[in-house]
PDB file of C-alpha atoms in Angstrom:
ATOM      1  CA  MET W   1     -21.924  11.730  -2.117  1.00 48.00           C
ATOM      2  CA  THR W   2     -23.319  11.049   1.435  1.00 52.00           C
ATOM      3  CA  LEU W   3     -25.079   7.602   1.893  1.00 54.00           C
ATOM      4  CA  LYS W   4     -25.629   8.467   5.882  1.00 54.00           C
ATOM      5  CA  ASN W   5     -27.886  10.495   7.962  1.00 48.00           C
ATOM      6  CA  LYS W   6     -30.453  13.000   5.986  1.00 42.00           C
ATOM      7  CA  CYS W   7     -30.318  17.090   6.856  1.00 38.00           C
ATOM      8  CA  SER W   8     -33.611  18.204   6.054  1.00 39.00           C
ATOM      9  CA  ALA W   9     -35.758  18.132   2.414  1.00 38.00           C
ATOM     10  CA  GLY W  10     -34.782  20.428   1.196  1.00 39.00           C
ATOM     11  CA  MET W  11     -31.185  18.538   0.307  1.00 39.00           C
ATOM     12  CA  ILE W  12     -32.901  16.466  -1.659  1.00 35.00           C
ATOM     13  CA  ALA W  13     -32.079  19.281  -4.668  1.00 35.00           C
ATOM     14  CA  LEU W  14     -28.254  18.767  -3.641  1.00 35.00           C
ATOM     15  CA  ILE W  15     -28.907  14.868  -4.165  1.00 38.00           C
ATOM     16  CA  ALA W  16     -27.015  15.584  -8.249  1.00 34.00           C
ATOM     17  CA  ALA W  17     -23.763  17.041  -6.719  1.00 35.00           C
ATOM     18  CA  SER W  18     -23.463  14.993  -4.382  1.00 39.00           C
ATOM     19  CA  ILE W  19     -23.667  12.241  -1.851  1.00 42.00           C
ATOM     20  CA  ILE W  20     -23.556  12.528   1.828  1.00 46.00           C
ATOM     21  CA  LEU W  21     -23.687   8.491   3.268  1.00 48.00           C
ATOM     22  CA  SER W  22     -23.148   9.094   7.265  1.00 41.00           C
ATOM     23  CA  GLY W  23     -24.496   9.322  10.304  1.00 41.00           C
ATOM     24  CA  CYS W  24     -26.577  12.694  11.367  1.00 38.00           C
ATOM     25  CA  LYS W  25     -22.788  13.644  13.120  1.00 39.00           C
ATOM     26  CA  LYS W  26     -22.240  14.292   8.896  1.00 40.00           C
ATOM     27  CA  GLN W  27     -25.307  13.969   7.599  1.00 40.00           C
ATOM     28  CA  GLU W  28     -25.602  12.755   4.947  1.00 40.00           C
ATOM     29  CA  GLN W  29     -27.936  14.682   1.783  1.00 38.00           C
ATOM     30  CA  PRO W  30     -28.172  12.304  -0.782  1.00 38.00           C
ATOM     31  CA  ALA W  31     -26.757  13.900  -3.929  1.00 38.00           C
ATOM     32  CA  GLN W  32     -28.722  13.342  -7.291  1.00 39.00           C
ATOM     33  CA  PRO W  33     -31.909  15.188  -8.284  1.00 37.00           C
ATOM     34  CA  ALA W  34     -33.185  13.656 -11.295  1.00 40.00           C
ATOM     35  CA  ALA W  35     -31.411  10.505 -11.081  1.00 42.00           C
ATOM     36  CA  PRO W  36     -31.223   8.244  -8.167  1.00 43.00           C
ATOM     37  CA  GLU W  37     -29.644  10.164  -4.923  1.00 52.00           C
ATOM     38  CA  GLN W  38     -26.679   9.581  -3.398  1.00 57.00           C
ATOM     39  CA  PRO W  39     -26.882   6.774  -0.658  1.00 59.00           C
ATOM     40  CA  LYS W  40     -27.333   7.673   2.987  1.00 53.00           C
ATOM     41  CA  VAL W  41     -27.541   6.627   5.504  1.00 47.00           C
ATOM     42  CA  ALA W  42     -31.296   7.282   6.513  1.00 40.00           C
ATOM     43  CA  ALA W  43     -32.629   5.917   9.077  1.00 32.00           C
ATOM     44  CA  PRO W  44     -34.296   2.427   9.643  1.00 33.00           C
ATOM     45  CA  ALA W  45     -38.360   1.574   9.536  1.00 33.00           C
ATOM     46  CA  GLN W  46     -38.047  -1.562  11.194  1.00 33.00           C
ATOM     47  CA  PRO W  47     -37.922  -2.072  15.269  1.00 33.00           C
ATOM     48  CA  ALA W  48     -35.447  -5.393  15.600  1.00 34.00           C
ATOM     49  CA  PRO W  49     -35.145  -8.004  18.251  1.00 34.00           C
ATOM     50  CA  ALA W  50     -31.849  -6.502  20.262  1.00 34.00           C
ATOM     51  CA  ALA W  51     -28.517  -7.699  18.815  1.00 33.00           C
ATOM     52  CA  PRO W  52     -27.989 -11.171  19.983  1.00 31.00           C
ATOM     53  CA  ALA W  53     -24.812 -12.114  22.453  1.00 33.00           C
ATOM     54  CA  GLU W  54     -22.868 -15.255  21.550  1.00 33.00           C
ATOM     55  CA  THR W  55     -22.572 -17.889  24.258  1.00 32.00           C
ATOM     56  CA  MET W  56     -21.034 -21.124  24.347  1.00 33.00           C
ATOM     57  CA  PRO W  57     -22.993 -24.668  25.122  1.00 36.00           C
ATOM     58  CA  ALA W  58     -23.507 -24.851  29.381  1.00 39.00           C
ATOM     59  CA  PRO W  59     -21.383 -26.915  30.116  1.00 40.00           C
ATOM     60  CA  ALA W  60     -21.836 -30.576  31.766  1.00 42.00           C
ATOM     61  CA  PRO W  61     -23.768 -30.308  35.226  1.00 44.00           C
ATOM     62  CA  SER W  62     -20.576 -30.484  37.934  1.00 42.00           C
ATOM     63  CA  THR W  63     -18.120 -33.510  38.395  1.00 42.00           C
ATOM     64  CA  ALA W  64     -14.285 -33.152  40.163  1.00 43.00           C
ATOM     65  CA  THR W  65     -13.358 -33.346  36.758  1.00 45.00           C
ATOM     66  CA  SER W  66     -16.294 -30.828  35.620  1.00 45.00           C
ATOM     67  CA  LYS W  67     -14.481 -28.100  34.203  1.00 49.00           C
ATOM     68  CA  PRO W  68     -15.015 -24.066  35.369  1.00 44.00           C
ATOM     69  CA  ALA W  69     -18.249 -23.283  33.632  1.00 45.00           C
ATOM     70  CA  VAL W  70     -17.357 -19.973  30.614  1.00 41.00           C
ATOM     71  CA  PRO W  71     -18.356 -16.849  30.393  1.00 45.00           C
ATOM     72  CA  ALA W  72     -21.242 -15.657  27.878  1.00 54.00           C
ATOM     73  CA  HIS W  73     -19.983 -13.280  24.848  1.00 67.00           C
ATOM     74  CA  ASP W  74     -20.587 -10.584  24.971  1.00 83.00           C
ATOM     75  CA  TYR W  75     -20.706  -9.121  22.146  1.00 89.00           C
ATOM     76  CA  ILE W  76     -22.461  -5.639  22.590  1.00 90.00           C
ATOM     77  CA  LYS W  77     -20.917  -4.990  25.937  1.00 92.00           C
ATOM     78  CA  GLU W  78     -17.429  -5.474  23.183  1.00 93.00           C
ATOM     79  CA  LEU W  79     -19.381  -2.781  20.642  1.00 95.00           C
ATOM     80  CA  GLN W  80     -19.309  -0.386  23.371  1.00 94.00           C
ATOM     81  CA  LEU W  81     -15.070  -0.155  23.136  1.00 94.00           C
ATOM     82  CA  PRO W  82     -14.175   0.728  18.603  1.00 94.00           C
ATOM     83  CA  ALA W  83     -10.434   0.811  19.862  1.00 94.00           C
ATOM     84  CA  LYS W  84     -10.276  -2.679  21.079  1.00 95.00           C
ATOM     85  CA  LEU W  85     -11.717  -3.877  17.553  1.00 96.00           C
ATOM     86  CA  LYS W  86      -9.175  -3.050  14.867  1.00 96.00           C
ATOM     87  CA  GLU W  87      -7.685  -6.820  14.046  1.00 97.00           C
ATOM     88  CA  LYS W  88      -6.532  -7.590  10.342  1.00 97.00           C
ATOM     89  CA  ALA W  89      -8.796  -9.272   8.165  1.00 98.00           C
ATOM     90  CA  PRO W  90      -7.935 -11.763   5.761  1.00 97.00           C
ATOM     91  CA  GLU W  91      -7.604 -11.193   1.670  1.00 97.00           C
ATOM     92  CA  THR W  92     -10.413 -12.115   0.831  1.00 97.00           C
ATOM     93  CA  TYR W  93     -13.729 -13.547   3.843  1.00 98.00           C
ATOM     94  CA  LYS W  94     -17.181 -14.082   2.657  1.00 98.00           C
ATOM     95  CA  VAL W  95     -19.978 -12.733   5.258  1.00 98.00           C
ATOM     96  CA  LYS W  96     -23.773 -14.551   5.179  1.00 98.00           C
ATOM     97  CA  PHE W  97     -26.425 -12.595   5.833  1.00 98.00           C
ATOM     98  CA  ASP W  98     -29.208 -14.400   6.270  1.00 98.00           C
ATOM     99  CA  THR W  99     -32.423 -11.411   5.581  1.00 98.00           C
ATOM    100  CA  THR W 100     -36.429 -11.387   6.559  1.00 98.00           C
ATOM    101  CA  ARG W 101     -35.436 -12.137   2.047  1.00 98.00           C
ATOM    102  CA  GLY W 102     -33.543 -14.270   2.633  1.00 98.00           C
ATOM    103  CA  GLU W 103     -30.131 -15.077   2.310  1.00 98.00           C
ATOM    104  CA  PHE W 104     -27.166 -13.492   0.248  1.00 98.00           C
ATOM    105  CA  THR W 105     -23.056 -13.553   0.772  1.00 98.00           C
ATOM    106  CA  ILE W 106     -20.458 -10.354   0.002  1.00 98.00           C
ATOM    107  CA  THR W 107     -17.348 -11.332  -1.245  1.00 98.00           C
ATOM    108  CA  VAL W 108     -14.890  -8.490   0.717  1.00 98.00           C
ATOM    109  CA  THR W 109     -11.367  -8.407  -0.971  1.00 98.00           C
ATOM    110  CA  ARG W 110      -9.068  -6.399   1.314  1.00 98.00           C
ATOM    111  CA  ALA W 111      -6.539  -4.967  -1.323  1.00 98.00           C
ATOM    112  CA  TRP W 112      -9.400  -3.356  -2.898  1.00 98.00           C
ATOM    113  CA  ALA W 113     -10.223  -0.547   0.115  1.00 98.00           C
ATOM    114  CA  PRO W 114      -7.669  -2.391   2.611  1.00 98.00           C
ATOM    115  CA  LEU W 115      -8.939   0.524   5.523  1.00 98.00           C
ATOM    116  CA  GLY W 116     -12.750  -0.425   4.707  1.00 98.00           C
ATOM    117  CA  ALA W 117     -12.544  -4.032   4.411  1.00 98.00           C
ATOM    118  CA  ASP W 118     -10.552  -4.311   7.987  1.00 98.00           C
ATOM    119  CA  ARG W 119     -12.923  -2.075   9.658  1.00 98.00           C
ATOM    120  CA  PHE W 120     -16.318  -4.309   7.772  1.00 98.00           C
ATOM    121  CA  TYR W 121     -14.736  -7.669   9.546  1.00 98.00           C
ATOM    122  CA  ASN W 122     -14.733  -5.794  12.796  1.00 98.00           C
ATOM    123  CA  LEU W 123     -18.048  -5.058  12.559  1.00 98.00           C
ATOM    124  CA  VAL W 124     -19.160  -8.243  11.331  1.00 98.00           C
ATOM    125  CA  LYS W 125     -16.881 -10.530  13.417  1.00 97.00           C
ATOM    126  CA  HIS W 126     -19.518  -8.355  16.622  1.00 97.00           C
ATOM    127  CA  HIS W 127     -22.090  -9.031  15.167  1.00 97.00           C
ATOM    128  CA  PHE W 128     -22.577  -5.681  15.217  1.00 98.00           C
ATOM    129  CA  TYR W 129     -25.342  -5.657  12.342  1.00 98.00           C
ATOM    130  CA  ASP W 130     -27.472  -8.819  13.509  1.00 97.00           C
ATOM    131  CA  ASN W 131     -30.877  -7.159  13.567  1.00 97.00           C
ATOM    132  CA  ALA W 132     -30.573  -4.222  11.692  1.00 97.00           C
ATOM    133  CA  ALA W 133     -32.409  -3.307   9.182  1.00 97.00           C
ATOM    134  CA  PHE W 134     -32.341  -2.134   5.318  1.00 97.00           C
ATOM    135  CA  PHE W 135     -33.508   1.307   6.616  1.00 96.00           C
ATOM    136  CA  ARG W 136     -33.045   3.150   2.415  1.00 95.00           C
ATOM    137  CA  VAL W 137     -33.776   1.716  -0.045  1.00 95.00           C
ATOM    138  CA  VAL W 138     -33.385   3.472  -3.564  1.00 94.00           C
ATOM    139  CA  PRO W 139     -35.239   1.708  -6.552  1.00 94.00           C
ATOM    140  CA  GLU W 140     -32.045   1.777  -9.487  1.00 94.00           C
ATOM    141  CA  PHE W 141     -29.756   3.266  -7.170  1.00 96.00           C
ATOM    142  CA  VAL W 142     -29.005   1.498  -3.526  1.00 97.00           C
ATOM    143  CA  VAL W 143     -30.123   0.352  -0.583  1.00 97.00           C
ATOM    144  CA  GLN W 144     -28.328   0.906   2.601  1.00 97.00           C
ATOM    145  CA  PHE W 145     -27.548  -0.343   6.097  1.00 98.00           C
ATOM    146  CA  GLY W 146     -24.875  -0.303   8.760  1.00 98.00           C
ATOM    147  CA  ILE W 147     -27.774   1.981  11.733  1.00 97.00           C
ATOM    148  CA  SER W 148     -27.640  -0.985  15.234  1.00 97.00           C
ATOM    149  CA  ALA W 149     -30.168  -2.091  16.742  1.00 95.00           C
ATOM    150  CA  ASN W 150     -28.829  -1.313  19.657  1.00 95.00           C
ATOM    151  CA  PRO W 151     -28.924   2.268  20.823  1.00 96.00           C
ATOM    152  CA  ALA W 152     -25.228   2.214  23.175  1.00 96.00           C
ATOM    153  CA  VAL W 153     -23.765   0.880  20.455  1.00 97.00           C
ATOM    154  CA  SER W 154     -24.964   3.168  17.451  1.00 96.00           C
ATOM    155  CA  ALA W 155     -23.513   6.003  20.385  1.00 96.00           C
ATOM    156  CA  ALA W 156     -20.543   4.336  20.510  1.00 96.00           C
ATOM    157  CA  TRP W 157     -19.463   4.249  16.051  1.00 97.00           C
ATOM    158  CA  LYS W 158     -20.461   7.911  16.565  1.00 93.00           C
ATOM    159  CA  HIS W 159     -16.786   9.090  16.317  1.00 92.00           C
ATOM    160  CA  SER W 160     -15.173   6.211  15.171  1.00 96.00           C
ATOM    161  CA  ASP W 161     -13.957   7.504  12.003  1.00 97.00           C
ATOM    162  CA  ILE W 162     -11.568   5.880   8.925  1.00 98.00           C
ATOM    163  CA  GLN W 163      -9.700   7.112   7.294  1.00 98.00           C
ATOM    164  CA  ASP W 164     -10.720   6.544   2.925  1.00 98.00           C
ATOM    165  CA  ASP W 165      -9.240   4.131   0.995  1.00 98.00           C
ATOM    166  CA  PRO W 166      -8.107   5.053  -3.109  1.00 98.00           C
ATOM    167  CA  VAL W 167     -10.916   4.066  -4.655  1.00 98.00           C
ATOM    168  CA  THR W 168      -9.346   0.846  -7.348  1.00 98.00           C
ATOM    169  CA  GLN W 169     -13.154  -0.806  -8.455  1.00 98.00           C
ATOM    170  CA  THR W 170     -16.742   0.814  -9.847  1.00 98.00           C
ATOM    171  CA  ASN W 171     -19.648   1.023  -7.691  1.00 98.00           C
ATOM    172  CA  LYS W 172     -20.642  -1.673 -10.716  1.00 98.00           C
ATOM    173  CA  ARG W 173     -24.176  -3.203  -9.447  1.00 98.00           C
ATOM    174  CA  GLY W 174     -24.280  -5.533  -6.227  1.00 98.00           C
ATOM    175  CA  ALA W 175     -20.683  -3.615  -5.028  1.00 98.00           C
ATOM    176  CA  ILE W 176     -20.620  -2.503  -1.601  1.00 98.00           C
ATOM    177  CA  VAL W 177     -19.340   0.193   0.042  1.00 98.00           C
ATOM    178  CA  PHE W 178     -19.103   2.242   2.406  1.00 98.00           C
ATOM    179  CA  ALA W 179     -21.324   5.548   2.842  1.00 97.00           C
ATOM    180  CA  THR W 180     -19.583   9.242   3.761  1.00 95.00           C
ATOM    181  CA  ALA W 181     -19.839  12.739   4.935  1.00 92.00           C
ATOM    182  CA  GLY W 182     -17.749  13.912   3.191  1.00 93.00           C
ATOM    183  CA  PRO W 183     -13.320  13.123   3.405  1.00 96.00           C
ATOM    184  CA  ASN W 184     -12.499  10.702   6.111  1.00 97.00           C
ATOM    185  CA  THR W 185     -16.482  10.322   7.788  1.00 97.00           C
ATOM    186  CA  ARG W 186     -16.709   6.700   7.655  1.00 98.00           C
ATOM    187  CA  THR W 187     -17.819   4.021  10.303  1.00 98.00           C
ATOM    188  CA  THR W 188     -20.446   1.827   9.852  1.00 98.00           C
ATOM    189  CA  GLN W 189     -22.786   2.777   7.665  1.00 98.00           C
ATOM    190  CA  VAL W 190     -22.781   0.788   3.940  1.00 98.00           C
ATOM    191  CA  PHE W 191     -24.716   0.748   0.900  1.00 98.00           C
ATOM    192  CA  ILE W 192     -25.075  -1.627  -1.604  1.00 98.00           C
ATOM    193  CA  ASN W 193     -25.573  -0.660  -5.371  1.00 98.00           C
ATOM    194  CA  LEU W 194     -28.094  -2.164  -7.009  1.00 98.00           C
ATOM    195  CA  LYS W 195     -27.146  -0.770 -10.519  1.00 97.00           C
ATOM    196  CA  ASP W 196     -24.062   0.305 -11.980  1.00 98.00           C
ATOM    197  CA  ASN W 197     -23.364   3.827 -10.567  1.00 98.00           C
ATOM    198  CA  GLY W 198     -20.166   4.418 -11.278  1.00 97.00           C
ATOM    199  CA  ARG W 199     -20.039   8.265 -10.936  1.00 97.00           C
ATOM    200  CA  LEU W 200     -19.761   7.515  -7.332  1.00 98.00           C
ATOM    201  CA  ASP W 201     -16.454   6.646  -8.233  1.00 98.00           C
ATOM    202  CA  GLU W 202     -14.866   9.881  -8.676  1.00 96.00           C
ATOM    203  CA  MET W 203     -16.835  11.048  -5.438  1.00 97.00           C
ATOM    204  CA  GLY W 204     -14.504   8.936  -3.654  1.00 97.00           C
ATOM    205  CA  PHE W 205     -17.140   5.406  -2.179  1.00 98.00           C
ATOM    206  CA  ALA W 206     -14.321   2.769  -2.593  1.00 98.00           C
ATOM    207  CA  PRO W 207     -15.614  -0.693  -2.734  1.00 98.00           C
ATOM    208  CA  PHE W 208     -14.677  -3.501  -0.677  1.00 98.00           C
ATOM    209  CA  GLY W 209     -16.568  -5.481  -1.968  1.00 98.00           C
ATOM    210  CA  VAL W 210     -19.741  -7.966  -4.384  1.00 98.00           C
ATOM    211  CA  VAL W 211     -22.468  -9.768  -3.433  1.00 98.00           C
ATOM    212  CA  ASP W 212     -21.927 -13.679  -4.669  1.00 98.00           C
ATOM    213  CA  GLY W 213     -23.935 -15.117  -7.638  1.00 95.00           C
ATOM    214  CA  LYS W 214     -27.887 -14.309  -7.647  1.00 96.00           C
ATOM    215  CA  GLY W 215     -27.855 -13.043  -3.670  1.00 98.00           C
ATOM    216  CA  MET W 216     -29.006  -9.665  -5.804  1.00 98.00           C
ATOM    217  CA  ASN W 217     -32.113 -11.302  -6.856  1.00 98.00           C
ATOM    218  CA  VAL W 218     -32.323 -11.316  -2.816  1.00 98.00           C
ATOM    219  CA  VAL W 219     -30.959  -7.175  -2.293  1.00 98.00           C
ATOM    220  CA  GLU W 220     -33.258  -6.173  -5.036  1.00 97.00           C
ATOM    221  CA  MET W 221     -36.160  -7.817  -2.966  1.00 98.00           C
ATOM    222  CA  MET W 222     -36.151  -5.554   0.374  1.00 98.00           C
ATOM    223  CA  TYR W 223     -38.679  -2.944   0.597  1.00 97.00           C
ATOM    224  CA  GLU W 224     -38.468  -0.336  -0.940  1.00 95.00           C
ATOM    225  CA  GLY W 225     -42.342   1.543  -0.108  1.00 93.00           C
ATOM    226  CA  TYR W 226     -41.085   4.248   2.874  1.00 91.00           C
ATOM    227  CA  GLY W 227     -39.407   6.352  -0.705  1.00 81.00           C
ATOM    228  CA  ASP W 228     -36.373   8.585  -0.477  1.00 84.00           C
ATOM    229  CA  SER W 229     -38.614  12.042   1.623  1.00 78.00           C
ATOM    230  CA  ALA W 230     -40.522   9.656   3.499  1.00 79.00           C
ATOM    231  CA  GLY W 231     -37.954   7.491   5.692  1.00 86.00           C
ATOM    232  CA  PRO W 232     -35.974   7.428   9.683  1.00 91.00           C
ATOM    233  CA  ASP W 233     -34.607   9.779  10.822  1.00 92.00           C
ATOM    234  CA  GLN W 234     -30.537   8.906  11.682  1.00 92.00           C
ATOM    235  CA  ASN W 235     -31.132  10.822  14.375  1.00 92.00           C
ATOM    236  CA  GLN W 236     -33.233   9.435  16.460  1.00 95.00           C
ATOM    237  CA  LEU W 237     -33.235   5.254  14.877  1.00 95.00           C
ATOM    238  CA  GLU W 238     -29.644   6.035  16.240  1.00 96.00           C
ATOM    239  CA  LYS W 239     -31.534   7.352  19.233  1.00 96.00           C
ATOM    240  CA  GLN W 240     -34.208   4.868  19.999  1.00 96.00           C
ATOM    241  CA  GLY W 241     -33.706   1.869  17.568  1.00 95.00           C
ATOM    242  CA  ASN W 242     -35.208  -0.592  16.191  1.00 95.00           C
ATOM    243  CA  PRO W 243     -38.865   0.727  17.803  1.00 95.00           C
ATOM    244  CA  TYR W 244     -38.600   3.439  16.573  1.00 96.00           C
ATOM    245  CA  LEU W 245     -38.621   1.705  12.741  1.00 95.00           C
ATOM    246  CA  LYS W 246     -40.993  -0.479  13.818  1.00 94.00           C
ATOM    247  CA  LYS W 247     -43.725   2.740  15.266  1.00 95.00           C
ATOM    248  CA  GLY W 248     -43.415   4.441  11.435  1.00 94.00           C
ATOM    249  CA  TRP W 249     -42.382   2.324   9.317  1.00 96.00           C
ATOM    250  CA  PRO W 250     -43.162  -1.143  10.337  1.00 96.00           C
ATOM    251  CA  LYS W 251     -42.393  -3.005   6.473  1.00 96.00           C
ATOM    252  CA  LEU W 252     -38.996  -1.799   6.041  1.00 97.00           C
ATOM    253  CA  ASP W 253     -36.844  -5.123   5.924  1.00 98.00           C
ATOM    254  CA  TYR W 254     -34.122  -6.478   8.372  1.00 98.00           C
ATOM    255  CA  ILE W 255     -30.584  -8.400   8.818  1.00 98.00           C
ATOM    256  CA  LYS W 256     -31.552 -11.657  11.173  1.00 98.00           C
ATOM    257  CA  SER W 257     -27.527 -12.291  11.045  1.00 97.00           C
ATOM    258  CA  ALA W 258     -24.717 -11.496   9.156  1.00 98.00           C
ATOM    259  CA  THR W 259     -22.081 -13.534  10.169  1.00 97.00           C
ATOM    260  CA  LEU W 260     -17.825 -14.869   9.170  1.00 97.00           C
ATOM    261  CA  ILE W 261     -18.424 -17.713   7.241  1.00 93.00           C
ATOM    262  CA  THR W 262     -14.356 -18.001   5.094  1.00 74.00           C
ATOM    263  CA  GLY W 263     -11.633 -15.921   6.092  1.00 59.00           C
ATOM    264  CA  GLN W 264     -12.434 -16.219   9.934  1.00 59.00           C
TER     265      GLN W 264
END
């Protein structure tokens, strides 16, 4: 199952057989003819503000006892060094998503898919998903996101694959899963199942968390009007960032921020 970049309109025919959920380098081709397409990595359509860099509060006016000013935390710079972002995640942690449609939280259980949970934890902790678009929304199938709003960041993570996790949980409604372009090709793109998609289990898609409570009411509101065949090109989105989406797909919804609220 490939949830990443769409290789071509012709790949729609493959949507029933395979689901490729990765980026252009591993162009994802939805696998699912009549049924919902596979979660693939597509390019969002709506420019979101550049990923914000968190800054420390300004120090008090200089005095004899004042401490040196604390430099701003540059998440953009840190995100361009994927090899250094390999912290082990807590056994469970929650992530709060503030979006253009409202808020929802996701609870991640590391035991379900350790490698995926660790990767997601490091991405969220360094604000990778801030300002990213929900670039692929397929009704009764999946909502996909995970291409950075910043082209330099996207380029840095393009070849940062992680190995696959065994599938220990089913792709039920609300489960969050990494998109792939084949075996051992997970990077940053993820999708949330809009319904029970058990057929994805046999394809190797390993859920690592689930949307809490009534959060799916928000997830299901993401703009779906562009369809799977008329959406943005993932390669261009990676290269140009959100301005590319804003120009061609202005109605897409975005993540204002994705923040760790427990297990930090």
